[in-house]
Short mmCIF file of C-alpha atoms in Angstrom, two decimals:
data_model
loop_
_atom_site.label_atom_id
_atom_site.label_comp_id
_atom_site.label_asym_id
_atom_site.label_seq_id
_atom_site.Cartn_x
_atom_site.Cartn_y
_atom_site.Cartn_z
CA MET O 28 112.23 104.00 75.15
CA ALA O 29 113.30 103.01 71.68
CA THR O 30 115.90 105.21 70.02
CA GLN O 31 114.67 105.02 66.44
CA PRO O 32 116.33 107.08 63.70
CA LEU O 33 115.20 110.66 63.50
CA PRO O 34 113.08 111.75 60.50
CA TRP O 35 115.50 113.89 58.41
CA PRO O 36 114.25 116.59 56.01
CA PRO O 37 114.36 115.16 52.46
CA ARG O 38 117.34 116.10 50.32
CA PRO O 39 116.57 118.42 47.43
CA HIS O 40 116.25 116.70 44.07
CA GLY O 41 119.56 116.51 42.24
CA ASP O 42 121.70 116.56 45.39
CA ALA O 43 124.69 114.48 44.62
CA ARG O 44 125.05 113.21 48.22
CA ARG O 45 121.67 111.68 48.73
CA ASP O 46 122.87 108.06 48.62
CA GLY O 47 123.25 107.70 52.41
CA GLY O 48 126.28 106.12 53.96
CA THR O 49 129.15 108.47 54.86
CA ALA O 50 127.51 111.24 52.80
CA ASP O 51 124.87 111.54 55.54
CA VAL O 52 127.53 112.62 57.98
CA LEU O 53 128.04 115.77 55.86
CA ARG O 54 124.37 116.79 56.09
CA THR O 55 123.60 119.36 58.70
CA GLY O 56 120.53 120.37 60.66
CA ARG O 57 119.28 121.31 64.13
CA ILE O 58 117.22 119.74 66.80
CA GLN O 59 115.44 120.81 69.98
CA LEU O 60 114.35 118.40 72.69
CA LEU O 61 112.08 119.29 75.62
CA ALA O 62 112.02 116.84 78.55
CA ARG O 63 109.26 117.49 81.05
CA LEU O 64 108.45 115.89 84.37
CA ARG O 65 104.98 114.35 84.04
CA ASP O 66 103.86 115.29 87.55
CA TYR O 67 106.00 117.97 89.23
CA ALA O 68 103.47 118.34 92.06
CA ALA O 69 103.86 114.64 92.96
CA VAL O 70 107.63 114.97 92.86
CA ARG O 71 107.51 117.98 95.17
CA ARG O 72 105.29 116.10 97.67
CA SER O 73 107.74 113.22 97.59
CA LEU O 74 111.05 115.07 97.74
CA GLY O 75 110.02 118.32 99.40
CA VAL O 76 110.07 121.80 97.95
CA ALA O 77 113.86 122.39 98.09
CA ALA O 78 114.89 119.09 96.66
CA ALA O 79 112.25 119.31 93.91
CA GLY O 80 113.44 122.83 93.03
CA ASP O 81 116.99 121.48 92.55
CA LEU O 82 115.94 118.43 90.54
CA VAL O 83 115.62 119.89 87.04
CA PRO O 84 118.65 122.24 87.28
CA GLY O 85 120.80 119.38 88.56
CA ALA O 86 119.62 117.10 85.79
CA ALA O 87 120.33 119.74 83.19
CA ALA O 88 123.88 120.26 84.56
CA ARG O 89 124.64 116.52 84.46
CA LEU O 90 123.16 116.15 80.98
CA ALA O 91 125.25 119.11 79.75
CA ALA O 92 128.39 117.42 81.05
CA ALA O 93 127.45 114.20 79.26
CA LEU O 94 126.65 115.90 75.94
CA PRO O 95 129.27 118.56 75.21
CA LEU O 96 127.89 118.98 71.68
CA ALA O 97 124.61 120.25 72.99
CA ARG O 98 123.33 123.37 74.72
CA VAL O 99 121.38 122.27 77.82
CA GLY O 100 119.40 124.30 80.26
CA SER O 101 116.44 124.23 82.57
CA VAL O 102 113.18 126.03 81.74
CA GLY O 103 110.85 126.75 84.65
CA GLN O 104 110.48 124.16 87.36
CA ASP O 105 109.93 121.01 85.30
CA VAL O 106 111.56 121.23 81.83
CA VAL O 107 114.98 120.44 80.51
CA GLN O 108 115.73 121.97 77.07
CA VAL O 109 118.40 120.61 74.80
CA ASP O 110 119.49 122.24 71.49
CA CYS O 111 122.11 121.05 69.01
CA SER O 112 123.08 122.18 65.55
CA GLY O 113 125.56 120.34 63.35
CA ALA O 114 126.15 117.23 61.24
CA PHE O 115 123.46 114.57 61.12
CA ASP O 116 125.49 112.07 63.17
CA GLU O 117 126.07 114.65 65.91
CA VAL O 118 122.44 115.48 66.11
CA GLU O 119 121.55 111.80 66.26
CA HIS O 120 124.06 111.26 69.04
CA VAL O 121 122.55 114.11 71.14
CA ALA O 122 119.01 112.80 70.58
CA ALA O 123 119.94 109.30 71.56
CA GLY O 124 121.80 110.57 74.62
CA VAL O 125 118.82 112.60 75.86
CA ARG O 126 116.36 109.79 75.40
CA SER O 127 118.61 107.32 77.20
CA PHE O 128 119.23 109.86 80.05
CA PHE O 129 115.49 110.07 80.85
CA ASP O 130 114.70 106.39 80.14
CA PRO O 131 114.69 104.39 83.41
CA THR O 132 115.27 101.16 81.47
CA ALA O 133 118.31 102.42 79.60
CA ALA O 134 121.88 101.65 80.58
CA GLY O 135 122.69 105.44 80.54
CA ALA O 136 119.72 106.48 82.57
CA ASP O 137 120.21 109.25 85.14
CA ARG O 138 118.74 108.98 88.61
CA VAL O 139 116.00 111.51 87.73
CA ALA O 140 114.58 109.12 85.14
CA ALA O 141 112.62 107.30 87.86
CA HIS O 142 110.37 110.32 88.33
CA GLY O 143 108.67 109.97 84.91
CA TRP O 144 109.35 112.18 81.89
CA ALA O 145 107.90 112.99 78.49
CA ILE O 146 110.14 114.23 75.63
CA GLY O 147 109.13 116.37 72.66
CA VAL O 148 111.48 116.44 69.70
CA ALA O 149 111.72 118.84 66.79
CA ILE O 150 114.26 118.44 63.95
CA GLY O 151 114.73 120.57 60.88
CA GLU O 152 117.09 122.12 58.38
CA THR O 153 119.74 124.50 59.66
CA ASP O 154 117.90 127.62 58.40
CA VAL O 155 114.60 126.73 60.12
CA GLY O 156 113.87 129.62 62.53
CA ASP O 157 114.22 129.53 66.30
CA VAL O 158 110.55 130.17 66.93
CA THR O 159 109.49 127.45 64.41
CA LEU O 160 111.75 124.86 65.95
CA ALA O 161 110.65 125.77 69.52
CA GLU O 162 106.96 125.64 68.73
CA ALA O 163 107.38 122.29 66.94
CA ALA O 164 109.22 120.92 70.04
CA GLU O 165 106.36 122.21 72.27
CA ALA O 166 103.76 120.57 70.01
CA SER O 167 105.67 117.23 70.08
CA LEU O 168 105.94 117.43 73.89
CA ALA O 169 102.19 118.12 74.18
CA GLN O 170 101.52 115.11 72.01
CA ALA O 171 103.78 112.89 74.13
CA LEU O 172 102.08 114.06 77.34
CA ALA O 173 98.58 113.57 75.90
CA ALA O 174 99.36 110.13 74.52
CA GLN O 175 101.24 108.98 77.68
CA ALA O 176 104.20 108.22 75.33
CA ALA O 177 107.82 108.36 76.33
CA HIS O 178 108.61 110.65 73.54
CA SER O 179 107.17 112.18 70.33
CA VAL O 180 109.05 113.28 67.28
CA GLY O 181 107.37 115.84 64.99
CA PRO O 182 107.65 115.86 61.19
CA PRO O 183 110.88 117.30 59.74
CA LEU O 184 110.79 121.03 59.26
CA VAL O 185 111.86 122.47 55.96
CA ALA O 186 112.24 126.22 55.48
CA GLY O 187 110.74 128.17 52.70
CA GLU O 188 107.84 125.95 51.65
CA ASP O 189 105.17 127.61 49.55
CA LEU O 190 101.92 127.17 51.52
CA ALA O 191 99.86 130.14 50.46
CA SER O 192 98.09 128.18 47.68
CA GLU O 193 96.87 125.62 50.26
CA LEU O 194 95.51 128.06 52.82
CA ASP O 195 92.08 128.39 51.19
CA ARG O 196 91.63 124.64 51.30
CA ALA O 197 92.93 124.42 54.81
CA LEU O 198 90.37 126.90 56.04
CA ALA O 199 87.57 125.22 54.16
CA GLU O 200 88.48 121.78 55.53
CA ASP O 201 89.03 123.03 59.12
CA GLU O 202 92.71 122.13 59.30
CA MET O 203 93.43 125.11 61.51
CA GLU O 204 93.19 125.15 65.29
CA LEU O 205 93.87 127.49 68.13
CA PHE O 206 96.24 127.00 71.03
CA TYR O 207 96.01 129.25 74.11
CA GLN O 208 98.61 130.65 76.45
CA PRO O 209 97.02 131.99 79.70
CA LYS O 210 97.90 135.31 81.33
CA LEU O 211 98.11 135.52 85.14
CA HIS O 212 96.90 138.63 86.87
CA VAL O 213 99.65 138.98 89.49
CA ARG O 214 97.87 140.78 92.29
CA GLN O 215 94.50 138.97 91.95
CA GLN O 216 96.17 135.63 91.34
CA GLU O 217 93.62 134.80 88.65
CA ILE O 218 93.75 133.87 84.98
CA LYS O 219 91.93 136.82 83.42
CA SER O 220 92.78 136.24 79.78
CA ALA O 221 94.68 134.09 77.26
CA GLU O 222 96.35 134.69 73.93
CA ALA O 223 95.09 132.67 70.91
CA LEU O 224 97.86 131.24 68.74
CA ILE O 225 96.98 129.57 65.42
CA ARG O 226 98.34 126.22 64.27
CA TRP O 227 97.94 124.30 61.06
CA ARG O 228 97.53 120.56 61.11
CA HIS O 229 98.44 119.73 57.51
CA PRO O 230 97.24 116.28 56.35
CA ARG O 231 100.61 115.46 54.81
CA ARG O 232 103.17 117.75 56.36
CA GLY O 233 101.98 117.47 59.95
CA LEU O 234 101.97 120.46 62.26
CA ILE O 235 102.90 123.68 60.49
CA LEU O 236 103.72 126.66 62.75
CA PRO O 237 102.82 130.32 62.31
CA ALA O 238 106.32 131.39 61.54
CA ASP O 239 106.13 129.22 58.39
CA PHE O 240 102.67 129.97 57.07
CA ILE O 241 101.80 133.49 58.26
CA PRO O 242 104.45 135.06 55.98
CA ALA O 243 103.03 132.98 53.15
CA ALA O 244 99.54 134.16 53.98
CA GLU O 245 100.68 137.78 53.97
CA GLU O 246 102.40 137.37 50.65
CA GLY O 247 99.41 135.62 49.17
CA ARG O 248 96.97 138.28 50.63
CA ARG O 249 95.13 135.67 52.65
CA VAL O 250 95.61 137.14 56.09
CA GLY O 251 92.08 138.55 56.10
CA PRO O 252 90.28 135.17 55.76
CA LEU O 253 92.68 133.60 58.21
CA THR O 254 92.16 136.26 60.81
CA LEU O 255 88.38 136.28 60.44
CA TRP O 256 88.43 132.54 60.91
CA THR O 257 90.48 133.03 64.08
CA VAL O 258 87.90 135.51 65.39
CA ARG O 259 85.06 133.09 64.73
CA ARG O 260 86.80 130.14 66.34
CA ALA O 261 87.86 132.18 69.35
CA ILE O 262 84.20 133.14 69.92
CA GLN O 263 83.18 129.46 69.67
CA ASP O 264 85.94 128.43 72.05
CA GLN O 265 85.06 131.07 74.50
CA ARG O 266 81.51 129.73 74.68
CA ARG O 267 82.80 126.28 75.31
CA LEU O 268 84.99 127.58 78.14
CA ARG O 269 82.04 129.57 79.58
CA ARG O 270 79.88 126.39 79.64
CA LEU O 271 82.66 124.80 81.74
CA GLY O 272 82.57 127.76 84.16
CA HIS O 273 85.54 129.76 82.88
CA ASP O 274 85.07 133.35 81.60
CA VAL O 275 88.33 134.58 80.18
CA ARG O 276 89.05 137.21 77.58
CA LEU O 277 90.72 135.79 74.45
CA PHE O 278 93.27 137.91 72.63
CA ILE O 279 93.94 137.54 68.89
CA ASN O 280 96.99 138.93 67.00
CA ILE O 281 95.99 141.29 64.19
CA SER O 282 98.27 141.84 61.17
CA GLY O 283 98.91 145.35 59.83
CA GLN O 284 97.66 143.97 56.46
CA VAL O 285 94.05 143.92 57.77
CA LEU O 286 94.14 146.47 60.64
CA ALA O 287 93.24 149.36 58.29
CA ASP O 288 90.81 147.34 56.16
CA ALA O 289 87.27 148.61 56.35
CA ALA O 290 85.75 145.28 55.20
CA PHE O 291 87.65 143.41 57.93
CA ALA O 292 86.40 145.85 60.61
CA GLU O 293 82.85 145.52 59.32
CA ALA O 294 83.06 141.73 59.45
CA VAL O 295 84.40 141.78 63.03
CA CYS O 296 81.63 144.11 64.15
CA GLY O 297 79.11 141.76 62.62
CA TYR O 298 80.54 138.86 64.57
CA ILE O 299 80.34 140.75 67.82
CA ALA O 300 76.81 141.89 67.08
CA ALA O 301 75.84 138.27 66.58
CA ALA O 302 77.61 137.21 69.82
CA PRO O 303 77.17 140.13 72.22
CA ASP O 304 78.56 138.10 75.12
CA ALA O 305 81.96 137.66 73.38
CA ARG O 306 84.95 139.01 75.26
CA LEU O 307 87.81 139.46 72.86
CA GLY O 308 91.03 141.41 72.68
CA PHE O 309 93.17 142.40 69.69
CA GLU O 310 96.97 142.48 70.00
CA ILE O 311 98.51 144.85 67.53
CA THR O 312 102.02 146.18 66.99
CA GLU O 313 102.99 149.76 66.35
CA THR O 314 104.36 148.65 62.98
CA ALA O 315 100.86 147.49 62.01
CA VAL O 316 99.51 150.93 62.76
CA ILE O 317 102.28 152.79 60.86
CA ARG O 318 101.17 151.18 57.61
CA ASP O 319 98.00 153.36 57.48
CA PRO O 320 97.73 155.28 60.77
CA GLU O 321 94.52 157.19 60.04
CA ARG O 322 92.43 154.14 59.04
CA ALA O 323 94.10 151.83 61.55
CA ILE O 324 93.36 154.16 64.50
CA ALA O 325 89.79 154.67 63.28
CA ASN O 326 89.19 150.89 63.19
CA LEU O 327 90.79 150.46 66.59
CA GLN O 328 88.53 153.10 68.02
CA ARG O 329 85.57 151.20 66.49
CA PHE O 330 86.74 147.90 67.98
CA ASP O 331 87.13 149.61 71.40
CA SER O 332 83.61 150.90 71.19
CA ILE O 333 82.15 147.39 70.80
CA GLY O 334 84.05 145.98 73.78
CA ILE O 335 87.17 144.59 72.14
CA THR O 336 90.23 145.35 74.33
CA VAL O 337 93.14 146.73 72.33
CA SER O 338 96.65 145.61 73.45
CA ILE O 339 99.93 146.96 72.13
CA ASP O 340 102.13 143.96 71.47
CA ASP O 341 105.97 143.69 71.47
CA TYR O 342 106.38 147.11 73.06
CA GLY O 343 110.02 148.14 73.02
CA ALA O 344 111.08 145.72 70.27
CA GLY O 345 110.81 148.29 67.47
CA LEU O 346 110.82 152.07 67.22
CA SER O 347 108.26 152.62 69.93
CA SER O 348 106.59 156.00 69.47
CA LEU O 349 104.99 157.91 72.28
CA ALA O 350 102.89 159.78 69.74
CA TYR O 351 101.19 156.59 68.63
CA LEU O 352 100.98 155.37 72.24
CA LYS O 353 98.97 158.49 73.04
CA GLN O 354 96.66 158.11 70.08
CA LEU O 355 95.80 154.44 70.33
CA PRO O 356 92.74 153.41 72.34
CA ALA O 357 94.77 150.72 74.08
CA ARG O 358 94.01 149.38 77.54
CA GLU O 359 96.87 146.93 77.70
CA LEU O 360 100.61 147.10 76.89
CA LYS O 361 102.82 144.01 76.48
CA ILE O 362 106.51 144.41 77.19
CA ASP O 363 108.53 142.47 74.69
CA LYS O 364 110.27 139.32 75.95
CA LEU O 365 113.58 140.76 74.80
CA PHE O 366 113.58 142.83 78.02
CA ILE O 367 112.06 140.17 80.24
CA THR O 368 114.57 137.44 79.45
CA GLY O 369 117.45 139.36 81.07
CA ILE O 370 115.47 141.05 83.78
CA THR O 371 117.22 139.19 86.58
CA SER O 372 120.72 139.32 85.17
CA SER O 373 120.96 142.68 83.36
CA HIS O 374 121.53 146.07 84.95
CA ARG O 375 119.58 147.97 82.25
CA ASP O 376 116.65 145.68 81.50
CA PRO O 377 114.99 146.08 85.00
CA LEU O 378 115.18 149.85 84.71
CA ILE O 379 113.61 149.83 81.24
CA VAL O 380 110.90 147.46 82.36
CA ARG O 381 110.15 149.50 85.49
CA SER O 382 109.99 152.78 83.56
CA THR O 383 107.66 151.18 80.95
CA ILE O 384 105.35 149.93 83.67
CA ASP O 385 105.18 153.42 85.19
CA LEU O 386 104.55 154.98 81.84
CA ALA O 387 101.71 152.52 80.99
CA HIS O 388 100.04 153.04 84.34
CA ALA O 389 100.18 156.80 83.87
CA LEU O 390 98.28 156.23 80.60
CA ASP O 391 95.70 154.04 82.38
CA MET O 392 96.90 150.83 80.79
CA GLU O 393 97.58 147.46 82.37
CA VAL O 394 100.97 145.88 81.64
CA VAL O 395 101.63 142.37 80.51
CA ALA O 396 105.18 140.90 80.60
CA GLU O 397 105.56 138.16 78.00
CA GLY O 398 108.24 135.52 77.91
CA VAL O 399 108.45 135.05 81.71
CA GLU O 400 110.33 131.81 82.24
CA SER O 401 111.57 131.87 85.82
CA HIS O 402 110.11 132.38 89.26
CA ALA O 403 112.77 134.98 89.97
CA ALA O 404 111.60 137.03 86.99
CA LEU O 405 107.95 136.64 88.09
CA ALA O 406 108.81 137.80 91.62
CA LEU O 407 110.70 140.85 90.36
CA LEU O 408 107.91 141.84 87.97
CA SER O 409 105.45 141.50 90.85
CA VAL O 410 107.54 143.82 92.99
CA MET O 411 107.75 146.32 90.12
CA GLY O 412 103.97 146.46 89.88
CA CYS O 413 103.52 144.51 86.62
CA ASP O 414 99.80 143.63 86.28
CA MET O 415 100.02 140.39 84.29
CA VAL O 416 102.53 137.81 83.23
CA GLN O 417 102.60 135.31 80.37
CA GLY O 418 105.20 132.67 79.70
CA TYR O 419 106.49 129.17 80.30
CA VAL O 420 106.74 129.69 84.08
CA LEU O 421 102.90 129.59 83.87
CA SER O 422 102.09 127.53 80.86
CA ARG O 423 103.04 126.84 77.24
CA PRO O 424 100.46 127.42 74.52
CA VAL O 425 97.96 124.55 74.89
CA GLU O 426 94.89 123.19 73.24
CA LEU O 427 91.43 124.35 74.45
CA GLU O 428 90.77 121.18 76.47
CA THR O 429 94.12 121.47 78.20
CA LEU O 430 93.45 125.12 78.99
CA ALA O 431 90.11 124.23 80.49
CA GLY O 432 91.81 121.65 82.72
CA PHE O 433 94.48 124.15 83.69
CA LEU O 434 91.75 126.60 84.75
CA SER O 435 89.72 124.00 86.56
CA GLU O 436 92.69 122.67 88.52
CA GLU O 437 93.94 126.20 89.23
CA ARG O 438 97.44 125.20 88.25
CA HIS O 439 98.57 128.78 88.17
CA HIS O 440 98.68 128.69 92.01
CA ARG O 441 101.63 126.28 91.77
CA ALA O 442 103.68 128.87 89.97
CA SER O 443 102.63 131.50 92.52
CA ALA O 444 103.62 129.29 95.47
CA ASP O 445 107.08 128.64 94.02
CA THR O 446 107.53 132.36 93.47
CA ARG O 447 107.06 133.42 97.10
CA ALA O 448 110.60 132.71 98.16
CA SER O 449 112.00 134.74 95.27
CA PHE O 450 109.49 137.54 96.04
CA THR O 451 110.64 137.81 99.66
CA ARG O 452 114.29 137.99 98.60
CA LEU O 453 113.73 140.62 95.90
CA SER O 454 111.26 142.83 97.64
CA ALA O 455 114.05 144.48 99.68
CA THR O 456 115.63 145.66 96.45
CA TRP O 457 112.63 146.76 94.36
CA LYS O 458 109.62 148.51 95.74
CA ARG O 459 106.55 149.69 93.95
CA ALA O 460 106.28 153.34 93.24
#
């Protein structure tokens, strides 16, 4: 595994320290690396369930001890995540250390390296957002896994780029694509739906993530065309999945900028009329409704009447209003990951989540917990009566072909099997109402 220099974001023109040498040490940035076991199932068969379960946490602990400059942790059953912010030479040191740790041919290889790993790397300026960096690392990891490469490094991320002017061309030249993150129905143990997440494969800048171009689209008043493209592509992708034997509802995020737009609603109704077998869902936030409540609610009622499931997204993250909750024709409520992340360690979060589940059920809505990253959290949510879960414990956002493979191989059963022990332990504490 070659430790080639990382691609560093270009220095702004006129920067007096762009000559390299010791000046580079003064440059700062951030990096995220995701190291994933290529075949966790094979490792579990080889080592046994208990030893396989300890493999990733143990590796993360040893790597953290070896790299004190980095923040290291385990994510789910098969991923080690490494984050570092600081001077360029520090970031380079961490990156080289991680790649050597998982490289069985390197002098600094750990004993886990023999099990086979892929590494995704994202690097960017200090002010690049957490979500942007994380999604870039996930995309790089997906590329490494697909290409059977030891590692993949995405293009450097620069904050604040003006992309609005290029969106029209990107849509015309089909540079956008959809990734999908499945949702597991806990009681039925089936994948009933998936959330569509848009990505932009720019011909020069590489993968551009939503956190970078969606704000530009909103500022440039281009959210409408972008969302309508997403609806059309989701309908096409759903047909492809159906031909492969998978019938799942696909959910699309809807911005408040278009939710109250009559022309947008008319166009969506036209798409559904032309594809009556389409099974879509719209995820909306309460903030989106507040912009123009009367028109927004009218459009949502229209969407509901043509079979589009309305889901309230990020519930609890803002000023959640019971008045809006009562008025919206929603059939699904998604609890924000802010409350799910600490569900197994906080005293308050489990109480908030449980009361939200009870409230949603009283309003005849199903509940989705997003951001579920551990089997303990999945087990606790199951005991609480949560209907569906979405998060890394199940799958990252993946391309359509990967989603089809995930469904065909029924990989969600692996997460369920690893959750049973946690379920048994927690069921004595939490019981369904």
